[in-house]
Amino acid sequence: MTESRDLLDFYENAPLLELGGEADRIRNEKHPHGVVSYIIDRNINYTNVCVADCGFCAFARRPKHGEGYTLSFEQIGAKIDEAKMLGGVQILIQGGHNPYIPFDWYLDLLRYIKRHHPIHIHGFSPSEVDFFAKLFRMDALTVIRELRAAGLDSIPGGGGEILVQRVRDIVAPKKAGADRWLEIMELAHNEGMKTSVTMMYGLGETAAERLEHLQRVREVQARTGGFTAFICWPLQPENTPTMSHQPKTGAAEYLRTVAISRIVLDNVPNLQSSWVTMGMKIGQIALRFGCNDFGSLMIEENVVSAANTTNRTTT
Ligand code: SF4
C-alpha cells in the first residue's frame, strides 16, 4: 500500500478498527514492550504579541493591544524553577512574531536560562526562525546556529499546521510557507539538532492534502532522520479570528488521522497522542491507533486553552 491513492482510500474508507489495527501493528514493531513514554514539561509563551495574523489563532494579540505581553527573564526563570520543582525536565518556549523584540534578547534569554535555571530548551519553531531571519536580515542557518550556540537544544514543530501552500495561503499567508518550514527543519537537522514535527488539521484542507503533508514530512525524514516525534491535533476553532465557523472535528476523525500518520510516517520513531486537545480517554485510545508516547504533562499551556480547550490530568 504505497500509492497515494491507496493510502487515501484506506484513510477515508477503511473500517476504523482496521485502520487502527494496521497502525497498532506498526507501533508494536517499533515499540514492542508496551511502554508508553511521556515527559513533564512546561509551555512558556514568552510573548503573545504577533503580526502574523493566523486565522486559526486565539492566542495572539496585535501590537499595542491592551492584553499584549512579553515576559521578563525573571518571570521565565520563575516558571522554570516551578516546573523543575514539579519534576519538569524541559521547557517548550515559543511565542508570537513580535517585531519589537531584538535578536539579542533571544540570545540573552537562552544564556540566562542555561546559566541560572538550567533545563533542556525546546524552542523557537521554524516559523519563528523564519520571522527572525526576515526581521534581522540574517539567513536561517545563521539564526539556528546563533540560537544553538546560546543554549537552544532542540526545535519544536510548531507552525506546521498543514504543509500545503494552498491551505497556508488561506489560513496563515504571512507565516513561513510549506517549503520554507521544511527547509528550516532540514537545516536544523543538518546541524545535528533534533526536532519534533506536527500537523494541525481541520483548517478546510482535503484528506489528500493531509496525506501530502505527511508524505512531505516523510521525505525530509528519509534524508535527515532528525524528527524524533510527530503529533497531530485538530483545530480548536473557538475564539479564533476567522475560523470559529469551522466545525470542530471529532474523536473518530482524530483516531483515523493518528492511524494514517503512523502508517505513512513509518520512518519517524515516536507518535504522540494529543490528550491536551482530545482528553485523556481518547488520548489513551490513540495508544491503540499508532501512538506510543503521551507527549507532555504540561504544567502550563496557553494556546489551545485560549480557544477554550482545557484538559487536565495528574501523574
Ligand atoms: S499561531 Fe503563532 S504566528 Fe500565528 S498568529 Fe498565533 S502566535 Fe502568531
CSV table of C-alpha atoms and ligand atoms in Angstrom, one decimal:
chain,number,residue,atom,x,y,z
A,1,MET,CA,0.0,0.0,0.0
A,2,THR,CA,2.5,2.6,-1.2
A,3,GLU,CA,0.5,4.5,-3.7
A,4,SER,CA,-1.1,7.8,-2.5
A,5,ARG,CA,-4.5,6.8,-3.9
A,6,ASP,CA,-4.5,3.6,-1.9
A,7,LEU,CA,-3.5,5.4,1.2
A,8,LEU,CA,-6.2,8.0,0.6
A,9,ASP,CA,-8.7,5.3,0.1
A,10,PHE,CA,-7.5,3.5,3.3
A,11,TYR,CA,-7.7,6.8,5.3
A,12,GLU,CA,-11.1,7.7,4.1
A,13,ASN,CA,-12.9,4.3,3.7
A,14,ALA,CA,-11.3,1.6,5.8
A,15,PRO,CA,-13.3,0.5,8.8
A,16,LEU,CA,-11.9,2.4,11.8
A,17,LEU,CA,-10.7,-0.6,13.6
A,18,GLU,CA,-8.9,-1.9,10.5
A,19,LEU,CA,-7.1,1.4,10.1
A,20,GLY,CA,-6.2,1.4,13.8
A,21,GLY,CA,-5.1,-2.3,13.7
A,22,GLU,CA,-2.6,-1.6,10.9
A,23,ALA,CA,-1.3,1.4,12.8
A,24,ASP,CA,-1.0,-0.6,16.0
A,25,ARG,CA,0.9,-3.3,14.2
A,26,ILE,CA,3.5,-0.7,13.1
A,27,ARG,CA,3.6,0.8,16.6
A,28,ASN,CA,4.1,-2.7,18.0
A,29,GLU,CA,7.0,-3.3,15.7
A,30,LYS,CA,8.7,-0.1,16.7
A,31,HIS,CA,7.8,-0.2,20.4
A,32,PRO,CA,7.2,-3.8,21.3
A,33,HIS,CA,7.4,-3.6,25.1
A,34,GLY,CA,4.1,-1.9,25.8
A,35,VAL,CA,5.7,1.1,27.5
A,36,VAL,CA,4.2,4.5,27.0
A,37,SER,CA,6.6,7.3,27.4
A,38,TYR,CA,5.9,10.9,28.5
A,39,ILE,CA,7.7,13.8,30.0
A,40,ILE,CA,6.8,16.6,32.4
A,41,ASP,CA,7.5,20.0,30.9
A,42,ARG,CA,6.0,23.5,30.7
A,43,ASN,CA,5.0,25.5,27.7
A,44,ILE,CA,6.3,29.0,28.2
A,45,ASN,CA,5.0,31.5,25.7
A,46,TYR,CA,7.3,34.4,26.0
A,47,THR,CA,5.1,36.9,24.1
A,48,ASN,CA,1.6,36.9,22.7
A,49,VAL,CA,2.3,39.9,20.6
A,50,CYS,CA,2.2,38.8,16.9
A,51,VAL,CA,1.9,40.3,13.5
A,52,ALA,CA,1.3,37.0,11.6
A,53,ASP,CA,-2.5,37.2,11.9
A,54,CYS,CA,-3.1,33.5,11.5
A,55,GLY,CA,-6.8,33.0,11.1
A,56,PHE,CA,-6.9,30.0,13.5
A,57,CYS,CA,-5.1,31.6,16.4
A,58,ALA,CA,-7.0,32.6,19.5
A,59,PHE,CA,-3.7,33.3,21.5
A,60,ALA,CA,-2.1,36.2,19.7
A,61,ARG,CA,-2.7,39.9,20.2
A,62,ARG,CA,-1.7,42.6,17.8
A,63,PRO,CA,0.9,45.2,18.8
A,64,LYS,CA,-0.5,47.9,21.2
A,65,HIS,CA,-3.4,45.6,22.2
A,66,GLY,CA,-4.1,46.0,25.9
A,67,GLU,CA,-3.7,42.3,26.5
A,68,GLY,CA,-0.3,42.0,24.8
A,69,TYR,CA,2.6,40.8,27.0
A,70,THR,CA,6.2,39.9,26.9
A,71,LEU,CA,7.6,38.0,29.9
A,72,SER,CA,10.7,39.2,31.7
A,73,PHE,CA,13.7,36.9,32.1
A,74,GLU,CA,12.9,36.7,35.8
A,75,GLN,CA,9.3,35.6,35.1
A,76,ILE,CA,10.6,32.9,32.7
A,77,GLY,CA,13.2,31.8,35.3
A,78,ALA,CA,10.5,31.6,38.0
A,79,LYS,CA,8.3,29.4,35.7
A,80,ILE,CA,11.3,27.1,35.1
A,81,ASP,CA,12.1,26.8,38.8
A,82,GLU,CA,8.4,25.9,39.5
A,83,ALA,CA,8.4,23.3,36.6
A,84,LYS,CA,11.6,21.7,37.9
A,85,MET,CA,10.2,21.5,41.4
A,86,LEU,CA,7.3,19.5,39.9
A,87,GLY,CA,9.6,17.2,38.1
A,88,GLY,CA,9.8,19.1,34.8
A,89,VAL,CA,12.8,18.2,32.6
A,90,GLN,CA,12.2,20.5,29.6
A,91,ILE,CA,10.6,23.8,28.6
A,92,LEU,CA,8.9,24.4,25.3
A,93,ILE,CA,9.5,28.1,24.6
A,94,GLN,CA,7.6,29.6,21.8
A,95,GLY,CA,6.0,33.0,21.1
A,96,GLY,CA,4.3,35.3,18.7
A,97,HIS,CA,6.1,37.1,15.9
A,98,ASN,CA,6.8,40.2,17.9
A,99,PRO,CA,8.6,42.9,15.9
A,100,TYR,CA,9.6,44.9,19.0
A,101,ILE,CA,12.0,42.2,20.4
A,102,PRO,CA,15.6,42.5,19.2
A,103,PHE,CA,17.6,39.3,18.3
A,104,ASP,CA,20.0,39.8,21.2
A,105,TRP,CA,17.0,39.4,23.6
A,106,TYR,CA,16.6,35.8,22.5
A,107,LEU,CA,20.2,35.0,22.7
A,108,ASP,CA,20.5,36.6,26.2
A,109,LEU,CA,17.4,34.7,27.3
A,110,LEU,CA,18.9,31.4,26.3
A,111,ARG,CA,22.2,32.2,28.0
A,112,TYR,CA,20.3,33.4,31.1
A,113,ILE,CA,18.3,30.2,31.3
A,114,LYS,CA,21.3,27.9,30.9
A,115,ARG,CA,23.3,29.9,33.5
A,116,HIS,CA,20.6,30.4,36.1
A,117,HIS,CA,17.9,27.9,35.5
A,118,PRO,CA,19.5,25.0,33.5
A,119,ILE,CA,17.0,22.8,31.7
A,120,HIS,CA,16.5,21.3,28.2
A,121,ILE,CA,15.3,24.1,26.0
A,122,HIS,CA,13.0,23.0,23.2
A,123,GLY,CA,12.2,26.2,21.5
A,124,PHE,CA,11.6,28.6,18.5
A,125,SER,CA,9.6,26.9,15.8
A,126,PRO,CA,10.6,27.1,12.1
A,127,SER,CA,8.0,29.9,11.8
A,128,GLU,CA,9.8,32.0,14.4
A,129,VAL,CA,13.2,31.2,12.9
A,130,ASP,CA,11.9,32.4,9.5
A,131,PHE,CA,10.5,35.5,11.2
A,132,PHE,CA,13.8,36.3,12.9
A,133,ALA,CA,15.7,35.7,9.6
A,134,LYS,CA,13.5,38.2,7.8
A,135,LEU,CA,13.3,40.8,10.6
A,136,PHE,CA,17.0,40.7,11.4
A,137,ARG,CA,18.2,40.2,7.8
A,138,MET,CA,20.0,37.0,8.5
A,139,ASP,CA,19.9,33.7,6.8
A,140,ALA,CA,18.0,31.0,8.6
A,141,LEU,CA,21.1,28.8,9.1
A,142,THR,CA,22.9,31.7,11.0
A,143,VAL,CA,19.8,32.2,13.1
A,144,ILE,CA,19.8,28.5,14.0
A,145,ARG,CA,23.5,28.4,14.7
A,146,GLU,CA,23.3,31.5,16.9
A,147,LEU,CA,20.3,30.2,18.9
A,148,ARG,CA,22.0,26.9,19.3
A,149,ALA,CA,25.3,28.4,20.4
A,150,ALA,CA,23.4,30.5,23.1
A,151,GLY,CA,21.7,27.3,24.5
A,152,LEU,CA,18.9,26.1,22.3
A,153,ASP,CA,18.8,22.3,22.5
A,154,SER,CA,16.0,21.3,20.1
A,155,ILE,CA,13.3,22.8,17.9
A,156,PRO,CA,9.6,22.2,18.2
A,157,GLY,CA,7.3,21.5,15.2
A,158,GLY,CA,5.1,24.5,15.9
A,159,GLY,CA,3.6,26.4,13.0
A,160,GLY,CA,3.5,23.3,10.8
A,161,GLU,CA,-0.3,23.2,10.6
A,162,ILE,CA,-0.9,21.8,7.1
A,163,LEU,CA,2.3,21.8,4.9
A,164,VAL,CA,0.5,22.5,1.7
A,165,GLN,CA,0.8,26.0,0.3
A,166,ARG,CA,-2.8,26.3,-0.9
A,167,VAL,CA,-4.0,25.9,2.6
A,168,ARG,CA,-1.4,28.1,4.2
A,169,ASP,CA,-2.2,30.9,1.7
A,170,ILE,CA,-5.7,30.9,3.1
A,171,VAL,CA,-5.1,30.4,6.9
A,172,ALA,CA,-1.6,31.8,7.5
A,173,PRO,CA,-0.4,33.7,4.5
A,174,LYS,CA,2.1,35.8,6.5
A,175,LYS,CA,3.9,32.9,8.0
A,176,ALA,CA,6.7,30.6,6.7
A,177,GLY,CA,5.3,28.7,3.7
A,178,ALA,CA,5.4,24.9,3.4
A,179,ASP,CA,8.7,24.7,1.6
A,180,ARG,CA,10.4,27.2,3.9
A,181,TRP,CA,9.1,25.5,7.1
A,182,LEU,CA,10.5,22.1,5.9
A,183,GLU,CA,13.7,23.8,4.7
A,184,ILE,CA,14.4,25.2,8.2
A,185,MET,CA,13.8,21.8,9.7
A,186,GLU,CA,16.2,20.3,7.3
A,187,LEU,CA,18.8,23.0,8.1
A,188,ALA,CA,18.5,22.3,11.8
A,189,HIS,CA,18.7,18.5,11.2
A,190,ASN,CA,21.9,19.0,9.1
A,191,GLU,CA,23.3,21.0,12.0
A,192,GLY,CA,22.8,17.9,14.2
A,193,MET,CA,19.7,19.2,16.0
A,194,LYS,CA,16.7,17.1,16.7
A,195,THR,CA,13.2,18.4,16.2
A,196,SER,CA,9.6,17.4,16.5
A,197,VAL,CA,7.0,17.7,13.8
A,198,THR,CA,3.3,18.5,13.9
A,199,MET,CA,0.1,18.6,11.9
A,200,MET,CA,-2.9,20.7,12.9
A,201,TYR,CA,-5.8,19.6,10.7
A,202,GLY,CA,-9.4,20.8,10.3
A,203,LEU,CA,-8.5,24.0,8.6
A,204,GLY,CA,-10.6,23.3,5.5
A,205,GLU,CA,-7.9,21.1,3.9
A,206,THR,CA,-8.8,17.9,2.0
A,207,ALA,CA,-7.9,14.5,3.1
A,208,ALA,CA,-5.4,14.3,0.2
A,209,GLU,CA,-3.7,17.5,1.5
A,210,ARG,CA,-3.3,15.9,4.9
A,211,LEU,CA,-1.6,13.0,3.2
A,212,GLU,CA,0.6,15.4,1.2
A,213,HIS,CA,1.7,16.9,4.5
A,214,LEU,CA,2.6,13.5,5.9
A,215,GLN,CA,4.4,12.5,2.7
A,216,ARG,CA,6.5,15.7,2.7
A,217,VAL,CA,7.5,15.1,6.3
A,218,ARG,CA,8.4,11.6,5.4
A,219,GLU,CA,10.6,12.8,2.6
A,220,VAL,CA,12.6,15.1,4.8
A,221,GLN,CA,12.9,12.4,7.4
A,222,ALA,CA,14.3,10.0,4.8
A,223,ARG,CA,17.1,12.4,4.1
A,224,THR,CA,17.9,13.6,7.7
A,225,GLY,CA,16.4,11.3,10.3
A,226,GLY,CA,16.1,14.4,12.5
A,227,PHE,CA,12.4,14.2,13.5
A,228,THR,CA,12.1,12.4,16.8
A,229,ALA,CA,8.3,12.6,17.2
A,230,PHE,CA,5.2,13.5,15.4
A,231,ILE,CA,2.0,14.9,16.9
A,232,CYS,CA,-1.3,15.9,15.3
A,233,TRP,CA,-4.3,17.6,16.7
A,234,PRO,CA,-7.5,19.2,15.3
A,235,LEU,CA,-8.1,22.9,15.1
A,236,GLN,CA,-9.7,24.3,18.2
A,237,PRO,CA,-12.0,26.9,16.5
A,238,GLU,CA,-13.4,28.8,19.4
A,239,ASN,CA,-12.3,32.4,19.8
A,240,THR,CA,-10.3,32.3,16.6
A,241,PRO,CA,-10.2,35.4,14.3
A,242,THR,CA,-11.5,33.8,11.1
A,243,MET,CA,-12.2,30.1,11.8
A,244,SER,CA,-14.8,30.0,14.6
A,245,HIS,CA,-17.4,28.9,11.9
A,246,GLN,CA,-15.3,25.8,11.2
A,247,PRO,CA,-16.9,22.7,12.7
A,248,LYS,CA,-14.9,21.0,15.4
A,249,THR,CA,-13.8,17.6,14.2
A,250,GLY,CA,-14.5,14.6,16.4
A,251,ALA,CA,-12.8,11.6,18.0
A,252,ALA,CA,-13.2,9.2,15.1
A,253,GLU,CA,-11.6,11.6,12.7
A,254,TYR,CA,-8.7,12.1,15.2
A,255,LEU,CA,-8.2,8.4,15.5
A,256,ARG,CA,-8.2,7.9,11.8
A,257,THR,CA,-5.7,10.7,11.3
A,258,VAL,CA,-3.4,9.4,14.0
A,259,ALA,CA,-3.5,6.0,12.5
A,260,ILE,CA,-2.8,7.1,8.9
A,261,SER,CA,0.0,9.2,10.3
A,262,ARG,CA,1.6,6.2,11.9
A,263,ILE,CA,1.2,4.2,8.6
A,264,VAL,CA,2.8,7.0,6.4
A,265,LEU,CA,5.4,8.1,8.8
A,266,ASP,CA,7.0,4.7,9.3
A,267,ASN,CA,10.4,6.4,9.5
A,268,VAL,CA,9.5,8.7,12.4
A,269,PRO,CA,10.2,6.8,15.7
A,270,ASN,CA,7.6,8.2,18.0
A,271,LEU,CA,3.9,9.2,17.6
A,272,GLN,CA,2.5,11.4,20.4
A,273,SER,CA,-1.2,11.3,21.4
A,274,SER,CA,-2.8,14.7,21.9
A,275,TRP,CA,-4.6,14.2,25.2
A,276,VAL,CA,-4.4,18.0,25.7
A,277,THR,CA,-6.9,18.6,22.9
A,278,MET,CA,-8.8,15.2,22.8
A,279,GLY,CA,-9.0,14.4,26.6
A,280,MET,CA,-7.5,11.6,28.5
A,281,LYS,CA,-9.8,8.8,27.3
A,282,ILE,CA,-9.3,9.5,23.5
A,283,GLY,CA,-5.6,10.1,24.3
A,284,GLN,CA,-5.5,6.5,25.8
A,285,ILE,CA,-7.4,5.0,22.8
A,286,ALA,CA,-4.9,6.7,20.5
A,287,LEU,CA,-2.3,4.4,22.0
A,288,ARG,CA,-4.0,1.6,20.1
A,289,PHE,CA,-4.1,3.7,16.9
A,290,GLY,CA,-0.4,4.1,16.5
A,291,CYS,CA,0.8,6.3,19.3
A,292,ASN,CA,3.5,5.2,21.8
A,293,ASP,CA,4.0,8.5,23.6
A,294,PHE,CA,1.7,10.6,25.7
A,295,GLY,CA,3.7,13.7,24.9
A,296,SER,CA,4.0,16.1,27.8
A,297,LEU,CA,2.2,16.5,31.1
A,298,MET,CA,2.3,20.3,30.6
A,299,ILE,CA,2.4,22.3,33.7
A,300,GLU,CA,1.3,25.3,31.6
A,301,GLU,CA,-0.4,25.6,28.3
A,302,ASN,CA,-1.7,28.9,26.8
A,303,VAL,CA,-2.6,28.4,23.2
A,304,VAL,CA,-5.3,25.8,22.8
A,305,SER,CA,-6.7,27.0,26.2
A,306,ALA,CA,-7.2,30.4,24.6
A,307,ALA,CA,-9.6,28.5,22.3
A,308,ASN,CA,-11.5,27.2,25.3
A,309,THR,CA,-10.0,23.7,25.1
A,310,THR,CA,-8.7,22.6,28.5
A,311,ASN,CA,-8.0,19.1,29.7
A,312,ARG,CA,-6.3,18.4,33.0
A,313,THR,CA,-4.5,15.4,34.5
A,314,THR,CA,-2.1,14.3,37.2
A,315,THR,CA,0.9,12.0,37.2
B,1,SF4,S1,-0.2,30.9,15.5
B,1,SF4,FE1,1.7,31.8,16.2
B,1,SF4,S2,2.3,33.0,14.4
B,1,SF4,FE2,0.2,32.6,14.1
B,1,SF4,S3,-0.9,34.4,15.0
B,1,SF4,FE3,-0.7,32.8,16.6
B,1,SF4,S4,1.1,33.4,17.7
B,1,SF4,FE4,1.2,34.4,15.7
